[in-house]
Short mmCIF file of C-alpha atoms and ligand atoms in Angstrom, two decimals:
data_model
loop_
_atom_site.label_atom_id
_atom_site.label_comp_id
_atom_site.label_asym_id
_atom_site.label_seq_id
_atom_site.Cartn_x
_atom_site.Cartn_y
_atom_site.Cartn_z
CA MET A 1 31.74 12.34 11.62
CA ILE A 2 27.89 12.74 11.79
CA PRO A 3 26.34 12.42 8.35
CA VAL A 4 24.40 15.35 7.37
CA LYS A 5 21.10 14.64 5.21
CA PRO A 6 22.04 15.92 1.98
CA ALA A 7 19.86 18.39 -0.05
CA ASP A 8 20.51 16.27 -3.16
CA ASN A 9 18.00 13.74 -3.68
CA SER A 10 19.98 11.33 -6.09
CA LEU A 11 19.89 7.57 -5.36
CA SER A 12 23.42 7.10 -4.31
CA LEU A 13 23.30 9.54 -1.50
CA ARG A 14 19.94 8.71 -0.54
CA LEU A 15 20.91 5.10 -0.29
CA PHE A 16 24.00 5.62 1.60
CA PHE A 17 21.93 7.49 4.20
CA GLU A 18 18.80 5.41 4.52
CA PRO A 19 18.63 2.21 6.39
CA MET A 20 18.58 -0.42 4.16
CA LEU A 21 20.43 -3.70 2.98
CA ASN A 22 24.28 -3.65 3.70
CA ILE A 23 26.71 -4.75 1.25
CA GLN A 24 27.20 -8.06 2.65
CA GLN A 25 23.44 -8.67 2.52
CA GLN A 26 23.20 -7.67 -1.23
CA SER A 27 25.88 -9.88 -2.16
CA GLU A 28 24.24 -12.63 -0.02
CA LEU A 29 21.03 -12.02 -2.15
CA ARG A 30 22.90 -11.79 -5.54
CA ILE A 31 24.06 -15.25 -4.58
CA LEU A 32 20.74 -16.67 -3.39
CA LEU A 33 19.51 -15.43 -6.63
CA GLY A 34 22.22 -16.48 -8.58
CA GLU A 35 20.62 -19.95 -9.23
CA SER A 36 17.14 -21.25 -9.74
CA LYS A 37 14.95 -21.24 -6.33
CA LYS A 38 11.48 -22.00 -5.47
CA ILE A 39 10.24 -18.47 -4.46
CA VAL A 40 6.67 -17.24 -3.39
CA VAL A 41 6.19 -13.38 -3.77
CA THR A 42 3.48 -12.09 -1.17
CA THR A 43 1.78 -8.86 -0.30
CA HIS A 44 -0.49 -7.49 2.24
CA ASN A 45 -4.10 -8.18 3.07
CA ASN A 46 -6.74 -5.91 0.91
CA PRO A 47 -3.80 -5.27 -1.66
CA ASP A 48 -3.93 -1.78 -3.24
CA GLY A 49 -2.12 -0.67 -6.25
CA ASP A 50 1.47 -0.62 -4.80
CA ALA A 51 0.74 -3.82 -3.58
CA MET A 52 -0.33 -5.49 -6.64
CA GLY A 53 2.47 -3.66 -8.58
CA SER A 54 5.35 -4.34 -6.53
CA LEU A 55 4.11 -8.30 -6.31
CA LEU A 56 3.58 -8.62 -10.34
CA ALA A 57 6.74 -6.61 -10.99
CA MET A 58 8.87 -8.89 -8.63
CA TYR A 59 7.07 -11.92 -9.93
CA HIS A 60 7.95 -11.07 -13.64
CA TYR A 61 11.45 -10.05 -12.64
CA LEU A 62 12.32 -13.54 -10.89
CA ARG A 63 10.67 -15.55 -13.50
CA LYS A 64 12.95 -13.79 -15.99
CA LYS A 65 15.83 -14.91 -13.85
CA GLY A 66 14.87 -18.66 -13.99
CA HIS A 67 13.14 -18.88 -10.61
CA ASP A 68 10.30 -21.07 -10.12
CA VAL A 69 7.97 -18.50 -8.72
CA SER A 70 4.35 -18.21 -7.26
CA ALA A 71 2.73 -15.02 -6.36
CA VAL A 72 0.08 -15.16 -3.23
CA VAL A 73 -2.20 -12.42 -2.03
CA PRO A 74 -4.12 -12.91 1.34
CA ASN A 75 -7.47 -11.96 -0.14
CA GLN A 76 -9.45 -10.75 -3.53
CA PHE A 77 -7.80 -7.51 -5.24
CA PRO A 78 -9.91 -5.19 -6.97
CA GLY A 79 -10.92 -5.75 -10.44
CA PHE A 80 -9.48 -2.47 -11.68
CA TYR A 81 -6.17 -4.32 -11.31
CA SER A 82 -6.90 -7.31 -13.35
CA TRP A 83 -5.38 -5.78 -16.39
CA MET A 84 -1.94 -6.02 -15.10
CA PRO A 85 0.22 -8.75 -16.77
CA GLY A 86 0.44 -11.83 -14.54
CA THR A 87 -2.80 -11.49 -12.44
CA ASP A 88 -4.18 -14.57 -14.06
CA ASP A 89 -1.46 -16.49 -12.18
CA ILE A 90 -2.04 -14.98 -8.68
CA LEU A 91 -3.26 -17.27 -5.93
CA ILE A 92 -5.58 -16.13 -3.49
CA TYR A 93 -5.48 -17.36 -0.06
CA GLU A 94 -9.06 -17.20 0.95
CA LYS A 95 -9.78 -19.33 -2.14
CA THR A 96 -6.68 -21.68 -2.40
CA ALA A 97 -5.42 -21.97 1.23
CA LYS A 98 -4.16 -25.45 1.15
CA LYS A 99 -2.29 -25.18 -1.82
CA ILE A 100 -0.52 -22.02 -0.67
CA GLN A 101 0.50 -23.39 2.65
CA LYS A 102 2.16 -26.22 0.72
CA LEU A 103 4.13 -23.56 -1.63
CA LEU A 104 5.07 -21.60 1.61
CA ALA A 105 6.23 -24.56 3.41
CA GLY A 106 8.33 -25.35 0.02
CA ALA A 107 9.66 -22.05 -0.75
CA GLN A 108 13.45 -21.30 -0.53
CA LEU A 109 12.96 -17.80 -0.71
CA ILE A 110 9.52 -15.59 0.31
CA PHE A 111 9.43 -12.02 -0.75
CA CYS A 112 7.06 -9.79 1.37
CA LEU A 113 6.32 -6.73 -0.49
CA ASP A 114 4.56 -3.53 0.67
CA TYR A 115 4.39 -4.83 4.38
CA ASN A 116 6.58 -4.44 7.16
CA ALA A 117 5.22 -6.62 10.04
CA ILE A 118 4.26 -10.25 9.43
CA GLU A 119 0.57 -9.72 10.77
CA ARG A 120 -0.28 -7.39 7.64
CA PHE A 121 -0.05 -10.82 5.58
CA GLY A 122 -3.36 -11.27 7.17
CA ALA A 123 -4.94 -14.89 7.60
CA PRO A 124 -2.08 -16.69 6.67
CA SER A 125 0.67 -14.59 8.69
CA GLU A 126 1.02 -17.45 11.30
CA ILE A 127 2.00 -20.02 8.75
CA LEU A 128 4.58 -17.44 6.99
CA ALA A 129 6.10 -16.86 10.29
CA ARG A 130 7.01 -20.35 10.86
CA VAL A 131 8.18 -21.70 7.28
CA PRO A 132 11.82 -22.52 6.79
CA GLY A 133 12.31 -20.20 3.85
CA LYS A 134 14.32 -16.75 4.00
CA ARG A 135 11.79 -13.95 4.18
CA ILE A 136 13.04 -10.94 2.45
CA MET A 137 10.89 -7.58 3.24
CA ILE A 138 10.80 -4.67 0.53
CA ASP A 139 8.74 -1.91 1.99
CA HIS A 140 8.32 1.85 2.70
CA HIS A 141 6.09 1.90 5.66
CA VAL A 142 7.28 3.71 9.01
CA ASP A 143 8.18 1.62 12.02
CA PRO A 144 9.27 -1.85 10.57
CA SER A 145 8.92 -4.89 12.68
CA PRO A 146 12.12 -6.75 11.51
CA ASP A 147 10.87 -9.97 13.65
CA HIS A 148 10.36 -12.95 11.20
CA PHE A 149 12.18 -11.26 8.29
CA ASP A 150 15.90 -12.60 7.28
CA TYR A 151 16.36 -9.33 5.00
CA ASN A 152 14.79 -6.04 5.61
CA PHE A 153 14.89 -3.68 2.49
CA SER A 154 12.96 -0.96 4.34
CA VAL A 155 13.09 2.72 3.06
CA VAL A 156 10.52 4.76 4.71
CA ASN A 157 11.16 8.06 2.37
CA THR A 158 10.26 6.46 -0.82
CA SER A 159 7.11 6.84 -3.02
CA SER A 160 6.13 3.26 -3.19
CA SER A 161 7.29 -0.30 -2.69
CA GLY A 162 7.36 -0.44 -6.33
CA GLU A 163 10.12 2.35 -6.55
CA LEU A 164 12.09 -0.16 -4.12
CA VAL A 165 11.61 -3.28 -6.18
CA TYR A 166 12.87 -1.00 -9.05
CA ASP A 167 16.05 -0.36 -6.75
CA PHE A 168 16.22 -3.93 -5.68
CA ILE A 169 16.42 -5.29 -9.10
CA VAL A 170 19.22 -2.37 -9.99
CA MET A 171 20.98 -3.44 -6.82
CA MET A 172 21.00 -6.97 -8.00
CA GLY A 173 22.88 -5.99 -11.20
CA ASP A 174 19.68 -6.86 -13.31
CA LYS A 175 18.73 -3.40 -14.72
CA PRO A 176 18.87 -5.25 -18.04
CA LEU A 177 16.02 -7.49 -17.33
CA LEU A 178 13.61 -4.31 -16.82
CA ASP A 179 10.86 -4.66 -19.63
CA LYS A 180 7.51 -3.01 -20.55
CA PRO A 181 5.35 -5.69 -18.35
CA ILE A 182 7.60 -5.06 -15.14
CA ALA A 183 7.69 -1.34 -15.84
CA ASP A 184 3.88 -1.18 -16.29
CA CYS A 185 3.58 -2.91 -12.93
CA LEU A 186 6.12 -0.49 -11.24
CA TYR A 187 4.36 2.53 -12.42
CA THR A 188 1.05 1.34 -11.05
CA SER A 189 2.79 1.10 -7.88
CA ILE A 190 3.91 4.63 -8.21
CA VAL A 191 1.05 6.25 -9.67
CA THR A 192 -1.38 4.83 -6.95
CA ASP A 193 0.74 5.31 -3.94
CA THR A 194 1.09 8.91 -4.84
CA GLY A 195 -2.55 9.70 -5.59
CA SER A 196 -0.99 10.14 -9.38
CA PHE A 197 1.71 12.21 -7.82
CA SER A 198 -0.21 14.30 -5.40
CA TYR A 199 1.56 13.13 -2.33
CA ALA A 200 4.57 11.37 -1.27
CA ALA A 201 6.09 12.43 -4.58
CA ASN A 202 8.57 15.20 -3.58
CA ASN A 203 11.83 13.22 -4.32
CA ALA A 204 13.49 13.86 -7.70
CA LYS A 205 14.53 10.14 -7.86
CA THR A 206 10.84 9.03 -8.16
CA TYR A 207 10.57 10.88 -11.44
CA GLN A 208 13.86 9.63 -12.55
CA VAL A 209 12.56 6.15 -12.19
CA THR A 210 9.32 7.02 -13.39
CA ALA A 211 10.98 8.71 -16.74
CA GLU A 212 12.94 5.17 -17.01
CA LEU A 213 9.45 3.34 -16.70
CA VAL A 214 7.99 5.41 -19.60
CA SER A 215 11.07 4.95 -21.93
CA LEU A 216 10.68 1.26 -21.47
CA GLY A 217 7.14 1.56 -23.03
CA VAL A 218 4.78 2.69 -20.13
CA ASN A 219 1.65 4.31 -21.83
CA ALA A 220 1.03 6.63 -18.74
CA SER A 221 -2.20 7.80 -20.07
CA GLN A 222 -3.55 4.40 -20.74
CA VAL A 223 -2.51 3.05 -17.41
CA HIS A 224 -4.46 5.66 -15.76
CA ARG A 225 -7.53 5.07 -17.48
CA LEU A 226 -7.21 1.29 -16.96
CA ILE A 227 -6.99 1.85 -13.06
CA TYR A 228 -9.12 4.92 -12.79
CA ASP A 229 -11.75 5.11 -15.59
CA THR A 230 -13.39 1.73 -15.08
CA PHE A 231 -16.45 2.66 -12.67
CA THR A 232 -19.34 0.53 -12.82
CA GLU A 233 -22.56 2.81 -12.74
CA ASN A 234 -23.13 1.35 -9.18
CA ARG A 235 -19.72 2.48 -8.06
CA LEU A 236 -20.24 6.18 -9.17
CA ARG A 237 -23.74 5.97 -7.59
CA LEU A 238 -22.23 4.78 -4.21
CA LEU A 239 -19.69 7.52 -4.48
CA GLY A 240 -22.40 10.33 -4.90
CA HIS A 241 -24.62 8.52 -2.06
CA ALA A 242 -21.56 8.57 0.38
CA ILE A 243 -20.80 12.31 -0.16
CA SER A 244 -24.54 13.52 -0.29
CA ASN A 245 -25.94 11.47 2.46
CA ARG A 246 -23.30 10.06 4.41
CA MET A 247 -20.69 12.63 5.01
CA ILE A 248 -20.64 14.42 8.53
CA VAL A 249 -18.44 17.59 8.62
CA LEU A 250 -16.80 18.47 11.92
CA ASP A 251 -15.90 21.96 11.44
CA ASP A 252 -14.14 22.52 14.63
CA PHE A 253 -11.69 19.83 13.57
CA HIS A 254 -11.13 20.52 10.14
CA THR A 255 -12.20 16.96 9.80
CA ALA A 256 -14.84 15.26 7.60
CA LEU A 257 -16.17 11.58 8.32
CA VAL A 258 -17.99 9.33 5.81
CA TYR A 259 -19.57 6.26 6.83
CA LEU A 260 -21.03 3.30 4.72
CA THR A 261 -23.18 0.80 6.31
CA LYS A 262 -23.67 -2.87 5.09
CA ASP A 263 -27.07 -1.92 3.84
CA ASP A 264 -25.45 0.92 1.73
CA LEU A 265 -23.03 -1.46 0.23
CA LYS A 266 -25.92 -4.07 -0.55
CA LYS A 267 -27.96 -1.34 -2.27
CA TYR A 268 -25.22 -0.35 -4.73
CA ASP A 269 -24.08 -3.97 -5.33
CA PHE A 270 -20.63 -3.45 -3.72
CA LYS A 271 -17.74 -5.12 -5.30
CA VAL A 272 -14.21 -5.09 -3.87
CA GLY A 273 -12.56 -1.84 -4.64
CA ASP A 274 -15.61 0.12 -5.13
CA THR A 275 -15.18 2.39 -1.96
CA GLU A 276 -11.38 2.89 -2.70
CA GLY A 277 -10.90 6.76 -3.41
CA ILE A 278 -14.07 7.91 -1.65
CA VAL A 279 -11.81 9.09 1.56
CA ASN A 280 -10.10 11.27 -0.78
CA TYR A 281 -13.04 13.66 -1.67
CA PRO A 282 -13.48 15.41 1.65
CA LEU A 283 -10.00 16.84 1.39
CA MET A 284 -11.13 18.66 -1.74
CA MET A 285 -12.70 20.94 0.56
CA ASP A 286 -10.41 23.88 1.44
CA LYS A 287 -11.35 23.55 5.29
CA ILE A 288 -10.89 20.03 5.64
CA ASN A 289 -7.52 18.64 6.84
CA LEU A 290 -8.46 15.20 8.01
CA SER A 291 -10.96 12.91 6.04
CA ILE A 292 -11.93 9.37 7.46
CA LEU A 293 -13.97 6.66 5.79
CA LEU A 294 -15.74 4.10 7.86
CA THR A 295 -16.97 0.95 6.18
CA GLU A 296 -19.04 -1.65 8.03
CA LYS A 297 -17.53 -5.13 7.21
CA GLU A 298 -18.71 -8.62 8.51
CA ASN A 299 -17.15 -8.34 12.06
CA MET A 300 -15.67 -4.76 12.04
CA ILE A 301 -15.68 -1.35 10.72
CA ARG A 302 -12.86 -0.66 8.50
CA MET A 303 -11.27 2.83 8.74
CA SER A 304 -9.35 4.54 6.22
CA PHE A 305 -7.44 8.12 7.09
CA ARG A 306 -6.33 10.60 4.90
CA SER A 307 -4.95 13.97 5.86
CA LYS A 308 -3.02 17.11 4.55
CA GLY A 309 0.33 18.48 5.34
CA GLY A 310 1.96 17.57 8.61
CA PHE A 311 -0.79 16.00 10.33
CA PRO A 312 0.06 12.23 11.29
CA ALA A 313 -3.00 10.23 10.34
CA ASN A 314 -0.79 7.38 11.15
CA GLN A 315 -0.07 8.23 14.62
CA LEU A 316 -3.71 8.81 15.39
CA VAL A 317 -4.79 5.22 13.86
CA SER A 318 -2.10 3.58 15.80
CA LYS A 319 -3.12 5.27 19.23
CA TYR A 320 -6.80 4.62 18.89
CA PHE A 321 -7.98 2.44 15.83
CA ASN A 322 -5.68 -0.65 15.43
CA GLY A 323 -3.78 0.12 12.79
CA GLY A 324 -1.11 2.43 11.12
CA GLY A 325 0.31 3.49 7.59
CA HIS A 326 1.91 6.84 6.32
CA LEU A 327 1.63 10.27 7.51
CA ASN A 328 -0.92 11.21 5.14
CA ALA A 329 -2.49 7.79 4.59
CA ALA A 330 -3.56 5.37 7.19
CA GLY A 331 -5.95 2.73 7.85
CA GLY A 332 -7.28 0.63 10.89
CA LYS A 333 -10.36 -1.01 12.18
CA SER A 334 -12.85 -0.74 15.05
CA PHE A 335 -14.83 -3.58 16.62
CA ALA A 336 -17.31 -1.43 17.94
CA THR A 337 -20.66 -0.61 16.22
CA MET A 338 -20.85 2.14 13.49
CA GLU A 339 -22.55 4.48 16.10
CA LYS A 340 -20.08 3.74 18.59
CA THR A 341 -17.15 4.00 16.13
CA ILE A 342 -18.32 7.57 15.24
CA GLU A 343 -18.67 8.51 18.77
CA LYS A 344 -15.07 7.34 19.38
CA VAL A 345 -13.80 9.44 16.71
CA LYS A 346 -15.46 12.75 18.00
CA GLU A 347 -14.11 11.81 21.49
CA VAL A 348 -10.53 11.53 20.38
CA LEU A 349 -10.41 14.50 18.00
CA PRO A 350 -10.21 17.38 20.58
CA GLU A 351 -6.85 15.89 21.40
CA TYR A 352 -5.65 16.83 18.08
CA ARG A 353 -7.52 20.18 17.71
CA LYS A 354 -4.65 22.32 17.70
CA GLU A 355 -2.86 20.20 15.00
CA LEU A 356 -5.84 19.90 12.75
CA ASP A 357 -6.05 23.83 12.81
CA PHE A 358 -3.87 24.81 9.93
CA LYS A 359 -4.22 26.21 6.41
CA LEU A 360 -1.90 25.07 3.67
CA ASN A 361 -0.14 28.03 2.01
CA TYR A 362 1.88 28.52 -1.05
P1 5GP B 401 -6.44 2.39 3.17
O1 5GP B 401 -7.13 3.42 3.65
O2 5GP B 401 -5.91 2.69 1.41
O3 5GP B 401 -6.90 1.09 3.10
O4 5GP B 401 -4.96 2.38 3.78
C1 5GP B 401 -4.09 3.40 3.65
C2 5GP B 401 -2.62 3.02 4.14
O5 5GP B 401 -2.59 2.57 5.47
C3 5GP B 401 -2.16 1.68 3.52
O6 5GP B 401 -1.22 2.09 2.69
C4 5GP B 401 -1.32 0.97 4.57
O7 5GP B 401 -0.14 1.45 4.40
C5 5GP B 401 -2.03 1.52 5.77
N1 5GP B 401 -3.02 0.45 6.37
C6 5GP B 401 -4.04 0.14 6.06
N2 5GP B 401 -4.72 -0.60 6.99
C7 5GP B 401 -3.84 -0.96 7.89
C8 5GP B 401 -3.88 -1.75 9.03
O8 5GP B 401 -5.02 -2.52 9.49
N3 5GP B 401 -2.74 -1.76 9.97
C9 5GP B 401 -1.56 -1.06 9.47
N4 5GP B 401 -0.50 -0.88 10.01
N5 5GP B 401 -1.58 -0.30 8.29
C10 5GP B 401 -2.70 -0.18 7.37
MN1 MN B 402 2.84 1.11 -0.58
#
């Protein structure tokens, strides 16, 4: 019989229909986690809120189970996540490469959180691909590349990897281990990866999990303030500058493009995380369906895409701009100059003219 996708979004039905860990793999993992192991938990390059939340939730959970756990990120995370419990323990590859290489080489298990292709681990991904420990992916991005992973807990139709870490803990029979620090991290994952429940948040289950996190002690308004109300004056002025002076509106394609040069960043004393969120602002215009932020880095232009409705930002990025992501939020890079990159965007948009011409109605 061909299974029909249920209208009901309950966890048991969704887990039955989504590709995920089979019963055999679940029991193998339960056995593996049943006795103390050396474990490294990792997340993707340029960690965002979901990366940090799923990483730290897993870190706390595994430590509570009695494992010897290290938490590793490829590069510096934004300061507005430093309040999260456990951030002081995080090792940063761009600062302590040798130590991390040793930890990876000696780990029996390695959790790969919020990324589904080994390259997204950034600089140390070649090392990660070669070490003997078992690699377990927990992720919600489309088109997973399962090479190099021993276990793939990949569920695309999910708010965040944090929600999957919650599912994983429950699947391991460890729901009683959930506590406030874990819940704070998982809540951060969900709230940041859904733009505070404004996208990727149409599953009832996401709210059921969120309700459980709140009942474990999460103070939702406090977490919101800790993440979002922490701007420096420079960061807010950079945002004003970006929208006032660096936004190009391409009416024909319902697209807005914001570009920030190295000089702009220098002028406003750029710190990691300062440009996060800027890409969302142009979408506040009714007429805009696609927003693109170009940020000039040392050797490339970072590209950030956000879209409304069904416009597949990830497809455009994977076709033309060396990246990918989700339907409405994707990222990539360009190795051309800023000018050339803007030209290239203008060149490819006509291909999407029809798809970009829509108005969201009730
Ligand atoms: P952001 O614009 O916030 O940097 O990225 C938005 C989303 O796009 C991320 O959550 C991630 O899923 C995806 N993404 C960002 N950069 C890349 C990249 O270089 N490659 C791929 N495959 N996905 C990316
Ligand atoms: Mn995510």
